[in-house]
Backbone as numpy.savetxt, mean C-alpha at the origin, in Angstrom:
# Nx Ny Nz CAx CAy CAz Cx Cy Cz
-13.57 -12.77 6.10 -14.86 -12.03 5.73 -15.36 -12.53 4.25
-16.88 -13.14 4.67 -17.49 -13.42 3.23 -17.25 -11.65 2.13
-16.99 -11.55 1.08 -17.26 -10.62 0.14 -18.35 -10.77 -0.65
-18.96 -9.57 -0.76 -20.08 -9.07 -1.42 -19.77 -8.08 -2.62
-19.76 -8.29 -3.60 -19.83 -7.80 -5.02 -21.13 -7.00 -5.47
-20.97 -5.59 -5.53 -21.69 -4.98 -6.28 -21.71 -3.85 -7.30
-22.27 -4.13 -8.77 -21.84 -3.47 -9.99 -23.03 -2.92 -10.45
-22.89 -1.35 -10.34 -23.77 -0.60 -10.67 -23.19 0.28 -11.57
-24.42 0.97 -12.64 -24.51 2.33 -13.44 -25.24 3.15 -12.90
-24.40 4.20 -12.86 -24.65 5.05 -12.27 -25.23 6.02 -13.62
-26.53 6.44 -13.75 -26.84 7.06 -14.79 -27.03 8.66 -14.52
-26.63 9.18 -13.20 -26.88 10.74 -12.39 -26.06 10.79 -11.67
-25.04 11.49 -11.73 -24.12 12.08 -10.70 -24.77 12.43 -9.66
-24.42 11.81 -8.06 -25.35 12.33 -7.18 -26.49 11.53 -6.60
-26.49 10.20 -7.37 -27.81 9.84 -7.44 -27.06 7.82 -6.90
-25.91 7.60 -6.41 -25.65 6.48 -6.13 -25.62 5.68 -5.19
-26.19 6.59 -4.18 -26.71 5.96 -3.08 -28.26 5.52 -3.32
-29.15 6.03 -3.77 -30.23 5.47 -4.49 -30.46 4.39 -5.27
-29.50 4.17 -6.37 -29.36 3.32 -6.85 -28.97 1.93 -6.11
-27.97 2.00 -5.20 -27.44 0.93 -4.71 -28.18 0.24 -3.63
-29.49 1.28 -3.17 -29.94 0.63 -2.05 -31.00 0.25 -2.99
-31.75 0.56 -4.08 -32.53 -0.01 -4.60 -32.51 -1.56 -5.30
-31.12 -1.68 -5.33 -30.76 -2.78 -5.86 -29.77 -4.03 -4.83
-29.61 -3.30 -3.78 -28.61 -4.60 -2.91 -29.48 -3.93 -1.74
-30.05 -5.10 -0.87 -30.28 -4.45 0.24 -29.44 -4.93 1.69
-28.08 -4.65 1.48 -27.05 -5.40 2.18 -25.83 -4.39 1.72
-26.35 -3.21 2.01 -25.19 -2.15 1.28 -24.33 -1.72 2.53
-24.30 -2.04 3.74 -23.36 -2.21 4.94 -22.47 -3.43 4.95
-22.58 -4.46 3.79 -22.40 -5.40 4.06 -21.27 -5.68 2.42
-21.13 -4.76 1.55 -20.58 -4.77 0.33 -19.12 -4.51 1.04
-18.31 -5.44 0.11 -17.08 -5.15 0.49 -16.23 -4.84 -1.30
-17.08 -5.14 -2.26 -16.30 -4.63 -3.52 -17.15 -4.19 -4.43
-16.90 -2.87 -4.64 -17.82 -2.12 -5.37 -17.18 -1.52 -6.92
-18.12 -2.44 -8.03 -17.62 -1.30 -9.10 -18.74 -0.38 -9.82
-18.38 0.67 -10.48 -19.32 1.51 -10.86 -18.74 2.09 -11.75
-19.76 2.05 -12.75 -19.64 2.81 -14.23 -20.63 4.01 -14.48
-20.58 4.73 -15.13 -21.73 6.21 -15.36 -20.87 7.50 -14.76
-21.85 8.21 -13.90 -21.86 9.21 -13.72 -21.28 9.71 -11.97
-20.64 10.43 -11.62 -20.43 10.21 -10.23 -19.88 12.02 -9.96
-20.31 12.16 -8.52 -19.73 13.56 -8.14 -19.39 13.31 -6.86
-18.96 14.21 -6.09 -18.21 14.47 -4.62 -19.63 14.29 -3.43
-20.85 13.70 -4.02 -21.60 13.55 -3.22 -21.91 11.96 -3.10
-21.39 11.20 -4.31 -21.52 9.65 -4.22 -20.20 9.27 -3.33
-19.17 9.90 -3.52 -17.68 9.84 -2.59 -18.25 9.91 -1.22
-19.18 10.66 -1.09 -19.08 10.91 0.09 -20.33 9.42 0.62
-20.88 9.26 0.09 -21.73 7.97 0.27 -20.74 6.69 0.56
-19.94 6.62 -0.46 -18.78 5.18 -0.38 -18.30 5.26 1.04
-17.91 6.74 1.35 -17.20 6.90 2.25 -17.79 6.46 3.79
-18.97 7.05 3.58 -19.56 7.09 5.09 -20.72 5.90 5.41
-21.08 5.61 4.60 -22.28 4.63 4.37 -21.95 3.46 3.73
-20.46 2.97 3.60 -20.09 1.29 3.47 -19.63 1.16 4.18
-19.49 0.79 5.50 -18.50 0.47 5.96 -17.38 -0.66 6.07
-18.21 -1.74 5.10 -17.20 -3.14 4.62 -16.73 -2.84 3.39
-16.67 -1.61 3.13 -15.73 -1.42 1.11 -14.08 -1.50 1.44
-14.04 -2.53 0.96 -12.74 -2.98 0.54 -12.09 -2.60 -0.72
-12.50 -2.60 -1.86 -12.36 -2.79 -3.31 -12.76 -1.82 -3.98
-12.32 -1.03 -4.54 -13.65 0.27 -5.23 -13.00 0.07 -6.87
-13.78 -0.18 -8.04 -13.32 0.32 -9.27 -14.16 1.19 -9.53
-13.78 2.65 -10.24 -14.43 3.21 -10.73 -13.48 3.49 -11.95
-12.86 2.86 -12.61 -12.30 3.54 -13.99 -13.18 3.50 -14.99
-14.15 3.26 -14.70 -15.18 3.52 -16.34 -16.13 4.69 -15.65
-15.81 5.84 -14.90 -16.83 6.34 -15.00 -16.35 7.55 -15.23
-17.19 8.95 -15.18 -17.03 10.22 -15.22 -17.21 10.99 -13.91
-16.09 11.48 -13.56 -16.90 12.48 -12.42 -16.84 13.64 -12.87
-18.08 14.19 -12.40 -18.70 15.89 -12.68 -18.44 16.48 -11.51
-18.56 17.68 -12.31 -17.93 18.59 -11.05 -19.31 18.94 -10.25
-19.06 19.50 -9.15 -19.91 19.73 -7.77 -19.60 20.81 -6.94
-20.84 21.80 -6.19 -20.42 22.19 -5.38 -21.98 22.47 -4.17
-21.28 22.74 -3.39 -22.21 22.68 -2.32 -21.66 21.90 -0.98
-22.63 22.08 0.13 -22.24 21.76 1.59 -22.42 19.83 1.75
-23.06 19.32 0.82 -23.14 17.87 1.16 -22.08 17.25 0.64
-20.73 17.44 0.03 -20.15 16.37 -0.59 -19.08 15.96 0.67
-18.08 15.91 -0.27 -17.21 15.15 0.98 -15.98 16.09 2.21
-16.09 17.39 1.78 -15.51 18.56 2.59 -16.21 18.36 3.57
-15.80 19.00 4.91 -16.39 19.40 6.03 -17.01 20.57 6.09
-16.96 21.20 4.90 -17.53 22.82 4.63 -18.26 22.80 3.21
-18.59 23.87 3.15 -18.93 24.48 1.50 -17.34 24.26 0.58
-17.95 23.42 -0.33 -16.80 22.73 -1.58 -17.04 23.12 -2.69
-16.09 23.38 -3.29 -16.18 23.27 -5.03 -15.51 22.15 -6.10
-15.97 21.26 -6.69 -15.05 20.47 -6.89 -15.20 20.53 -8.96
-13.94 20.62 -9.52 -13.88 20.33 -10.91 -14.57 19.33 -11.76
-14.52 19.26 -12.82 -14.89 17.86 -13.60 -13.25 17.12 -13.51
-13.25 15.87 -13.34 -12.67 14.74 -13.61 -11.58 14.93 -12.32
-12.07 15.14 -11.05 -11.07 15.32 -9.42 -11.57 14.60 -8.65
-10.62 13.92 -8.23 -11.26 13.01 -6.66 -11.36 14.11 -6.24
-12.42 14.07 -5.25 -12.72 15.43 -4.46 -11.70 15.53 -2.88
-11.66 16.50 -2.35 -10.55 16.87 -1.33 -11.51 15.67 -0.38
-10.91 15.19 0.71 -11.74 14.33 1.41 -12.31 12.94 1.02
-12.35 12.59 -0.11 -12.99 11.63 -0.62 -13.27 10.48 0.18
-12.21 9.85 0.68 -12.38 8.52 1.48 -11.56 9.32 2.87
-11.34 10.22 3.30 -11.12 10.66 4.86 -12.01 12.13 5.40
-12.90 11.43 6.34 -13.93 12.45 6.97 -12.94 13.64 7.90
-12.89 14.71 7.37 -12.25 15.83 8.09 -13.36 16.71 8.69
-14.54 16.16 8.92 -15.07 16.85 10.51 -14.47 16.76 11.60
-14.58 17.76 12.27 -13.84 18.54 13.53 -12.62 18.56 13.34
-11.67 18.07 12.02 -10.32 18.28 11.98 -9.67 17.07 12.45
-10.31 15.79 12.54 -9.92 14.25 12.92 -9.28 14.04 12.04
-9.39 13.92 10.74 -8.86 13.46 9.21 -8.93 11.91 9.86
-10.54 11.19 9.53 -10.15 9.70 10.16 -10.60 9.25 8.60
-9.57 8.79 8.19 -9.78 7.86 6.94 -10.54 6.62 6.90
-10.60 6.03 5.57 -11.78 4.91 5.70 -10.80 3.64 5.82
-10.82 2.71 6.89 -10.05 1.78 7.43 -10.30 0.71 6.36
-11.58 0.34 6.16 -11.95 -0.81 5.23 -10.84 -0.37 3.62
-10.80 0.09 3.47 -10.43 0.45 2.02 -8.95 0.10 1.80
-8.78 -1.47 0.77 -7.80 -1.98 0.56 -7.23 -1.55 -1.06
-8.12 -1.23 -1.70 -7.46 -1.01 -3.41 -8.57 -0.22 -3.85
-8.29 0.58 -4.61 -8.96 1.64 -5.52 -8.50 1.96 -6.58
-9.10 1.74 -8.23 -8.86 1.79 -9.22 -9.89 3.35 -10.11
-8.85 3.89 -9.99 -9.12 5.44 -10.73 -9.86 5.69 -12.32
-10.19 6.20 -12.98 -10.33 6.34 -14.32 -9.40 6.99 -15.25
-9.53 6.97 -16.38 -8.64 7.33 -17.28 -8.68 8.92 -17.28
-8.12 9.60 -17.77 -8.40 11.27 -18.13 -8.55 11.92 -16.49
-7.94 11.34 -15.91 -7.98 12.19 -14.49 -7.52 13.53 -14.39
-7.91 14.43 -14.17 -7.07 15.82 -13.81 -6.19 16.15 -12.05
-6.62 15.54 -11.09 -6.25 16.30 -10.30 -6.79 14.88 -8.70
-6.42 14.80 -7.93 -6.26 14.12 -7.02 -6.43 14.99 -5.38
-7.72 15.65 -5.00 -7.77 16.55 -3.64 -7.19 16.33 -2.62
-6.69 17.45 -2.35 -6.00 17.18 -0.72 -6.61 16.28 0.48
-5.98 15.36 0.94 -6.93 14.39 1.88 -7.30 13.38 1.61
-7.35 13.46 0.20 -8.62 12.74 -0.43 -8.28 11.21 0.35
-7.10 10.76 0.32 -6.75 9.24 1.18 -5.91 9.35 2.41
-5.92 10.58 2.89 -5.47 10.76 4.09 -5.75 9.68 5.35
-5.08 9.20 5.65 -4.65 8.17 7.18 -6.08 6.87 6.75
-6.02 6.35 5.38 -6.44 5.26 4.87 -5.40 4.26 5.09
-5.24 4.06 6.30 -3.89 3.44 6.55 -4.35 1.36 6.21
-4.97 1.12 5.53 -5.13 -0.13 4.54 -4.82 -0.10 3.31
-5.05 1.35 3.13 -4.80 1.42 1.20 -3.68 0.91 0.61
-3.47 -0.53 0.71 -2.26 -0.61 0.21 -1.77 -0.50 -1.49
-3.26 -0.17 -2.52 -3.00 -0.26 -3.62 -3.83 0.67 -4.59
-3.10 1.67 -5.42 -3.58 2.53 -5.77 -3.70 2.42 -7.20
-4.60 2.15 -8.14 -4.22 1.84 -9.82 -4.92 3.12 -10.64
-3.90 3.56 -10.99 -4.69 4.95 -12.27 -3.94 4.28 -13.41
-5.42 4.46 -14.09 -5.66 3.85 -15.42 -5.22 4.90 -16.33
-4.95 6.42 -16.09 -4.40 7.08 -17.32 -3.14 7.13 -17.52
-2.77 7.57 -18.72 -1.39 7.44 -19.17 -0.57 8.87 -18.46
-1.22 9.92 -18.84 -0.86 11.17 -17.73 -1.66 11.07 -16.48
-0.47 11.94 -15.89 -0.30 11.76 -14.45 -1.10 12.83 -13.77
-2.47 12.32 -12.96 -3.55 13.68 -12.44 -2.43 14.51 -11.49
-2.49 15.42 -11.15 -2.09 16.24 -10.29 -2.37 15.67 -8.66
-1.23 15.83 -7.78 -2.04 14.92 -6.46 -1.47 16.04 -5.42
-2.68 16.68 -4.80 -2.66 17.82 -3.81 -2.19 17.42 -2.28
-2.25 18.43 -1.36 -1.59 18.06 -0.06 -2.39 16.98 0.72
-1.50 16.13 1.13 -1.45 14.99 2.03 -2.71 13.88 1.42
-2.79 14.02 0.06 -3.86 12.98 -0.58 -3.59 11.65 -0.28
-2.26 11.19 -0.25 -2.30 9.81 -0.14 -0.65 9.63 0.94
-0.69 8.25 1.60 0.62 7.89 2.44 1.52 7.34 1.33
2.61 7.91 1.05 3.51 7.30 0.53 4.21 6.40 0.98
4.26 5.75 2.26 4.52 4.85 3.01 3.70 3.85 3.17
2.49 3.64 2.56 1.52 2.65 3.01 1.16 2.35 1.49
0.53 3.15 0.46 -0.03 2.93 -0.96 1.18 2.94 -1.95
0.95 1.67 -2.95 2.21 1.83 -3.76 1.08 1.98 -5.22
1.61 2.81 -6.18 0.69 3.28 -6.98 1.34 2.59 -8.34
0.04 1.84 -9.03 0.27 1.25 -10.38 -0.71 2.27 -11.33
0.52 2.25 -12.73 0.22 2.56 -13.63 0.09 1.96 -14.65
-0.02 2.55 -15.98 -0.06 1.65 -17.51 1.25 1.42 -17.64
1.59 0.41 -18.37 2.92 -0.07 -19.25 3.72 1.46 -19.94
4.82 1.44 -19.33 5.43 2.27 -20.53 5.31 4.16 -19.92
4.85 4.33 -18.79 4.89 5.75 -18.26 4.89 6.01 -16.91
5.95 5.02 -16.24 6.29 4.87 -15.26 7.28 6.15 -14.73
7.83 6.62 -15.48 8.62 7.44 -15.36 8.06 8.94 -15.67
7.13 8.68 -16.64 6.40 10.35 -16.64 5.66 10.29 -15.50
5.01 9.55 -14.83 4.69 9.35 -13.19 5.54 10.10 -12.07
6.63 9.58 -12.38 7.92 9.62 -11.21 8.35 11.17 -11.44
7.93 12.06 -12.47 8.91 13.09 -12.87 7.68 13.93 -12.75
6.51 13.76 -12.45 5.25 14.49 -12.63 5.12 15.45 -11.19
4.82 16.18 -11.09 4.53 17.22 -9.79 3.65 16.29 -8.73
4.21 16.06 -7.84 3.90 15.28 -6.43 3.92 13.70 -6.87
4.02 13.01 -7.60 4.85 11.41 -7.20 5.67 11.15 -7.08
6.69 12.31 -7.18 8.21 11.35 -7.10 8.62 10.59 -5.82
7.68 11.20 -4.44 7.91 10.29 -3.51 7.22 8.82 -3.23
6.71 8.14 -4.29 5.36 7.68 -4.53 6.54 5.88 -5.10
6.08 4.80 -4.61 6.39 3.82 -5.27 5.66 3.55 -6.60
6.27 3.54 -7.54 5.01 3.82 -8.98 5.60 2.53 -9.37
4.92 1.58 -9.83 5.12 0.31 -10.57 4.44 0.67 -12.04
4.36 -0.45 -12.80 3.76 -0.61 -14.05 2.90 -1.85 -13.96
1.52 -1.53 -14.55 0.90 -3.13 -14.90 0.18 -2.89 -13.45
-0.30 -4.56 -13.19 -1.24 -4.27 -12.01 -0.53 -5.37 -10.99
-1.29 -5.33 -9.76 -0.24 -6.01 -8.52 -0.35 -7.57 -8.75
0.37 -8.09 -8.20 0.66 -9.72 -8.43 1.30 -10.13 -6.90
-0.16 -10.78 -6.79 0.30 -11.41 -5.28 0.31 -13.01 -5.24
1.41 -13.27 -4.26 1.67 -14.73 -4.33 1.74 -14.83 -2.64
1.61 -16.20 -2.51 1.08 -16.81 -0.87 1.91 -18.00 -1.46
3.12 -18.44 -0.94 3.93 -19.72 -1.04 4.25 -20.50 0.05
3.83 -21.91 0.13 4.58 -22.77 1.28 5.83 -23.51 0.79
6.67 -23.52 1.13 8.01 -23.93 1.22 8.50 -25.04 2.40
8.55 -26.58 1.79 8.67 -27.66 2.53 9.82 -28.03 2.70
10.77 -27.63 1.35 12.23 -27.99 1.55 12.92 -26.59 1.34
13.75 -26.16 2.45 14.42 -25.09 2.43 15.62 -24.96 1.33
15.28 -23.94 0.24 16.26 -23.95 -0.96 15.11 -23.58 -2.09
14.17 -24.18 -1.71 12.98 -24.46 -3.16 12.11 -23.22 -3.23
12.33 -22.12 -2.82 11.85 -21.19 -2.86 11.18 -20.93 -4.20
12.25 -20.69 -5.53 12.18 -20.27 -6.75 11.12 -21.49 -7.31
11.51 -22.70 -7.16 10.89 -24.22 -7.78 9.46 -24.23 -7.41
8.97 -23.57 -6.20 7.70 -23.53 -5.75 6.91 -22.05 -6.47
7.79 -21.38 -6.74 7.12 -19.90 -6.99 6.64 -20.58 -8.65
7.67 -21.18 -9.50 7.51 -21.20 -10.67 6.23 -22.28 -10.52
6.28 -23.59 -9.98 5.14 -24.66 -9.78 3.70 -23.56 -9.92
3.50 -22.28 -9.27 2.73 -21.30 -9.16 2.48 -20.95 -10.28
3.09 -21.00 -10.81 3.19 -19.84 -12.52 3.80 -18.32 -12.59
4.80 -18.42 -11.34 5.17 -16.81 -11.29 6.85 -16.79 -11.40
6.96 -15.83 -12.27 8.55 -15.55 -12.45 8.88 -14.87 -11.13
9.88 -14.79 -10.42 10.26 -13.72 -8.93 10.19 -12.68 -9.29
10.41 -11.98 -10.79 10.64 -10.50 -11.09 9.38 -10.08 -10.91
8.07 -10.54 -11.34 7.00 -9.82 -11.46 6.21 -9.90 -10.17
6.61 -10.58 -9.00 6.09 -10.83 -7.68 6.15 -9.56 -6.85
4.78 -8.82 -6.54 5.02 -7.26 -5.58 4.50 -7.73 -4.08
3.79 -8.62 -4.09 3.29 -8.69 -2.88 3.15 -10.71 -2.67
4.49 -10.99 -1.81 4.96 -11.84 -1.46 4.83 -12.60 0.03
4.08 -13.72 0.18 3.87 -14.24 1.80 4.49 -15.68 1.50
5.60 -16.03 2.50 5.97 -17.01 2.37 5.84 -17.68 3.60
5.71 -19.02 3.81 5.47 -20.17 5.13 6.46 -21.20 4.81
7.19 -21.75 5.79 7.55 -22.89 5.59 9.25 -22.52 5.96
10.02 -23.36 4.98 11.24 -23.20 5.48 12.03 -22.48 4.42
13.13 -21.56 4.95 13.81 -20.79 4.21 15.54 -21.02 4.76
16.39 -20.73 3.22 17.80 -20.95 3.79 18.36 -19.72 3.19
19.47 -19.50 2.92 20.73 -18.81 2.46 20.14 -18.39 0.46
19.83 -19.73 0.03 19.60 -19.91 -1.24 18.17 -19.08 -1.43
17.04 -19.16 -0.53 15.70 -18.44 -0.64 15.96 -17.03 -0.63
17.00 -16.29 0.13 17.28 -15.21 0.22 17.91 -14.56 -0.76
18.83 -15.24 -1.25 19.52 -15.05 -2.24 18.64 -14.94 -3.68
17.55 -15.95 -3.89 16.66 -15.48 -5.11 16.30 -14.39 -4.53
15.40 -13.67 -3.48 14.81 -12.56 -3.36 15.82 -11.28 -3.40
17.00 -11.59 -2.94 17.69 -10.35 -3.33 18.13 -10.05 -4.78
18.49 -11.51 -5.69 18.92 -10.90 -7.16 17.69 -10.85 -7.96
16.47 -11.16 -7.86 15.61 -11.69 -8.55 13.91 -11.17 -8.35
14.18 -10.36 -7.37 12.87 -10.03 -6.97 13.08 -8.21 -6.74
13.15 -7.92 -7.98 13.21 -6.01 -7.43 12.42 -5.63 -7.51
10.84 -5.93 -7.83 9.76 -5.35 -7.62 8.87 -5.46 -6.61
9.47 -6.00 -5.68 8.62 -6.20 -4.41 7.95 -4.80 -3.43
7.39 -5.14 -2.88 6.15 -3.72 -2.54 5.88 -4.57 -1.08
5.63 -5.46 -0.74 5.40 -6.05 0.50 5.97 -7.70 0.92
6.42 -7.81 1.90 7.15 -8.93 2.02 6.82 -9.90 3.90
5.83 -10.90 3.87 5.30 -11.46 4.72 6.43 -12.90 4.83
7.11 -12.80 5.83 7.94 -13.95 6.34 7.93 -14.55 7.67
6.55 -14.24 8.13 6.35 -14.34 9.69 6.53 -15.44 9.84
5.89 -16.88 9.00 5.47 -18.13 9.26 6.63 -19.10 8.70
8.10 -18.22 8.55 9.18 -19.46 7.89 9.95 -19.82 9.47
10.79 -20.42 8.95 11.79 -21.43 9.51 12.83 -20.27 9.63
13.18 -18.69 9.21 14.67 -18.26 9.20 14.82 -17.65 10.38
16.19 -18.21 11.08 16.61 -17.06 12.13 17.11 -16.02 11.75
17.94 -15.80 10.70 18.80 -14.73 10.06 18.11 -14.39 9.03
18.33 -13.02 8.48 18.05 -12.14 7.39 19.78 -12.22 6.95
20.05 -12.87 5.67 21.64 -12.46 5.11 22.05 -10.95 4.54
22.94 -10.69 4.59 23.54 -9.05 4.39 23.20 -8.86 3.19
22.67 -7.39 2.81 21.97 -7.08 1.30 20.69 -7.74 1.14
19.93 -8.55 1.56 19.17 -9.30 0.94 18.27 -8.56 0.58
17.66 -7.53 1.02 16.52 -6.59 0.83 17.19 -5.00 0.03
18.61 -5.00 0.18 18.98 -3.47 -0.29 18.86 -3.05 -1.52
18.49 -1.96 -1.43 17.78 -1.08 -3.14 16.87 -1.93 -3.31
16.25 -1.98 -2.66 14.46 -2.63 -3.09 13.87 -1.23 -2.84
13.64 -0.18 -3.97 13.57 0.79 -4.14 11.69 0.97 -3.74
11.00 -0.23 -4.46 9.35 -0.15 -4.22 9.28 -0.70 -2.54
9.85 -1.41 -2.27 9.51 -1.83 -0.62 8.89 -0.76 0.49
7.69 -1.30 0.59 6.84 -0.57 1.54 6.69 -1.13 2.82
6.47 -2.59 3.16 6.37 -3.22 4.32 7.06 -4.24 4.30
7.60 -4.67 5.49 8.22 -6.13 5.76 7.56 -6.66 6.89
7.20 -8.08 7.09 6.57 -8.59 8.30 8.05 -9.65 8.56
8.83 -9.55 9.41 9.82 -10.62 9.45 9.59 -11.57 10.57
10.21 -13.06 10.39 10.27 -13.89 10.60 9.95 -13.86 12.14
9.14 -14.67 12.76 8.46 -14.88 14.20 9.80 -15.37 14.97
10.76 -16.41 14.27 11.94 -16.27 15.36 13.02 -15.99 14.98
13.21 -14.73 14.21 14.31 -14.23 13.91 15.41 -13.93 14.54
16.77 -13.65 14.48 17.74 -13.66 15.61 18.61 -12.30 15.12
18.69 -12.55 13.81 19.95 -12.00 13.00 19.61 -11.22 11.80
19.67 -9.85 11.90 19.59 -9.02 10.74 20.94 -8.75 10.03
21.51 -9.19 9.06 22.49 -8.94 8.76 22.73 -7.65 7.80
24.52 -7.22 7.60 24.91 -6.01 7.24 24.06 -5.29 6.15
23.84 -4.54 6.32 22.78 -3.84 5.31 21.83 -4.29 4.50
21.01 -5.42 5.52 20.27 -6.12 4.96 19.09 -5.48 3.99
18.84 -4.41 5.04 17.44 -3.21 4.11 17.88 -1.82 3.42
19.66 -1.79 3.47 20.04 -0.24 2.86 19.36 -0.08 1.74
18.95 1.08 1.72 18.62 1.97 0.37 17.28 2.02 0.07
16.12 1.29 1.20 14.90 0.75 1.07 14.27 1.85 1.15
14.56 3.07 0.58 13.67 4.53 0.80 12.36 4.74 1.13
11.40 4.06 0.91 9.85 3.85 0.74 9.79 3.22 1.93
10.61 2.08 2.52 10.40 1.39 3.81 9.60 2.09 5.04
8.80 1.89 5.61 8.40 2.52 6.64 6.68 2.16 7.10
5.94 2.94 8.09 6.79 3.54 9.07 7.65 3.13 10.32
6.59 1.58 10.22 7.17 1.10 12.11 7.36 -0.22 11.18
8.49 -1.26 11.75 9.05 -2.35 11.61 9.17 -3.06 13.37
8.44 -4.30 13.32 8.61 -4.73 14.53 9.43 -5.60 14.97
10.34 -5.63 15.67 11.73 -6.53 15.51 11.06 -7.98 16.63
11.25 -9.36 16.35 10.90 -10.25 16.81 11.19 -10.17 18.70
10.59 -11.04 19.35 11.08 -11.51 20.14 12.45 -11.73 21.02
13.12 -12.64 19.79 14.44 -13.11 20.21 15.13 -12.37 19.48
14.98 -11.51 18.66 16.02 -10.55 17.98 17.40 -10.15 19.03
18.53 -10.70 18.40 19.98 -10.41 19.39 20.71 -9.89 18.43
20.52 -9.17 17.29 22.16 -8.73 16.55 21.43 -8.03 15.27
21.69 -6.81 15.18 21.29 -6.33 13.79 22.92 -5.24 13.60
23.44 -6.01 12.46 24.78 -5.60 11.98 24.69 -4.03 11.27
26.13 -4.02 11.02 26.04 -2.35 10.43 25.34 -2.31 9.26
24.88 -1.05 9.24 23.89 -0.52 7.80 23.08 -0.85 7.93
22.48 -1.86 8.77 21.29 -2.93 8.48 19.99 -1.79 7.64
19.90 -0.51 8.33 18.82 -0.11 7.88 19.12 1.81 7.44
20.45 1.72 6.69 21.20 2.94 6.20 20.24 3.27 5.21
19.96 4.91 5.41 18.99 5.46 4.23 17.33 4.51 3.76
17.26 4.29 5.10 15.57 4.06 5.04 15.00 5.14 5.77
15.18 6.29 4.93 14.71 7.53 5.74 13.18 7.61 6.42
12.26 6.90 5.48 10.89 6.65 6.15 10.46 5.64 7.07
11.43 4.94 7.45 10.96 4.08 8.85 11.37 4.77 10.03
10.33 5.27 10.62 10.16 6.42 11.63 10.50 5.52 12.86
9.68 4.15 13.06 10.17 3.88 14.08 10.28 2.02 14.40
11.05 1.74 14.87 11.55 0.05 15.23 11.75 -0.07 16.40
10.81 -1.14 16.26 10.15 -1.18 17.82 10.42 -2.81 18.25
11.64 -3.01 18.95 11.78 -4.52 19.53 10.79 -4.96 20.88
10.47 -6.07 20.30 9.28 -6.85 20.82 10.07 -7.12 22.18
11.34 -8.00 22.29 11.98 -8.36 23.10 12.81 -7.81 23.90
13.99 -8.47 24.71 14.95 -7.15 25.32 16.26 -8.58 25.11
16.18 -9.08 24.33 17.70 -9.87 23.86 18.37 -8.95 23.01
17.85 -8.16 22.51 18.83 -7.21 21.35 20.23 -6.74 22.42
21.50 -7.31 21.98 22.58 -6.76 22.67 23.61 -6.78 21.77
23.40 -7.10 20.74 24.59 -6.46 19.64 24.01 -5.47 18.24
24.25 -4.62 18.37 23.94 -3.35 17.41 24.93 -3.01 16.38
25.47 -3.17 15.53 26.50 -2.50 14.58 26.68 -0.96 14.35
27.55 -0.86 13.71 27.90 0.64 13.39 26.81 1.13 12.29
26.23 2.26 12.73 25.68 3.25 11.32 24.47 2.34 11.31
23.47 1.61 11.82 22.49 1.09 11.44 21.74 1.98 10.74
21.68 3.48 11.07 20.77 4.14 10.48 22.01 5.36 10.13
21.47 6.28 9.24 21.79 7.36 8.87 21.29 8.63 9.48
20.17 8.61 9.49 19.50 9.63 10.10 19.82 9.67 11.69
20.46 10.76 12.40 20.10 10.74 13.51 19.10 10.79 14.51
18.09 10.80 13.86 16.54 10.88 14.44 16.34 9.47 14.88
16.78 8.45 14.05 16.23 7.27 14.05 16.77 6.66 15.39
16.18 5.30 15.68 16.51 4.96 17.03 15.71 3.99 17.11
16.40 2.97 17.76 15.41 1.33 18.26 14.45 1.84 19.44
13.08 1.28 19.81 12.32 1.29 20.80 12.30 0.02 21.41
12.04 0.05 22.61 11.94 -1.39 22.90 11.01 -1.43 23.95
9.95 -2.38 23.24 8.76 -2.50 24.45 8.68 -2.67 25.87
7.88 -1.86 26.99 8.29 -2.21 28.25 7.54 -3.36 28.63
């Protein structure tokens, strides 16, 4: 989709709709929005309900003003305090349905933020990145954010402060800004050198997409040097096996797309990936999952086998008795 960027100075809270419509006649096609100045819950409602293509929002330089009334984001009369992301900011709660904004992929929040209201980003299932620019962690209210979908990026040096602050301990909290890399590996074993050609150290990568050929050396690189991975897409690689311990203890990992021709997942390949969830799809040719492959992946609620060749399942691939593999009918 062609991106349309809009930069707007909101000189008065509650008037974002008027200012954007006066400056841009393609409101419904805007994908990237940068707002400075003053906004309130009325403006969040406009972004949520009237900008269907909105993907990336930067409100890092706004002041969020207090609000009270029936025309904010909440489905009923609400009161919002200063420097607060209002309840239901990007989730329409009318009729109790909790419809999250599905176009939203990334949002950057202002420093000095005091609170993220309940259900603010509930069911925003494509919101992969939340950047919080303040060094002091805001409060996070009930179901404001999905901890198996969204990674949180905070200023360098304050990760432990966030992780110890109420409401943040369950999230993948990283420092700096997200690093995305897409790399094609023509010769198996060359993943490391291809990344260096692109100017990236393995340890800095958060979102990795690999195409082409892979072997055990490439997986060893992932295992030993990519501790900050959040998302991995290996679908279009030649890999037929994920070696043992490849992703073990990767505490920030939220999402994995397995190679399309994958046959085997090795022992403890994903053990200790405590944020991995909610659903993992096993390719149609999957035949073997070895012992402890998903042990302590407690947020992985569904593993769905797309084929019916899975005939080797090792001992204790889960620790949680509620977890199991489902087969497509």
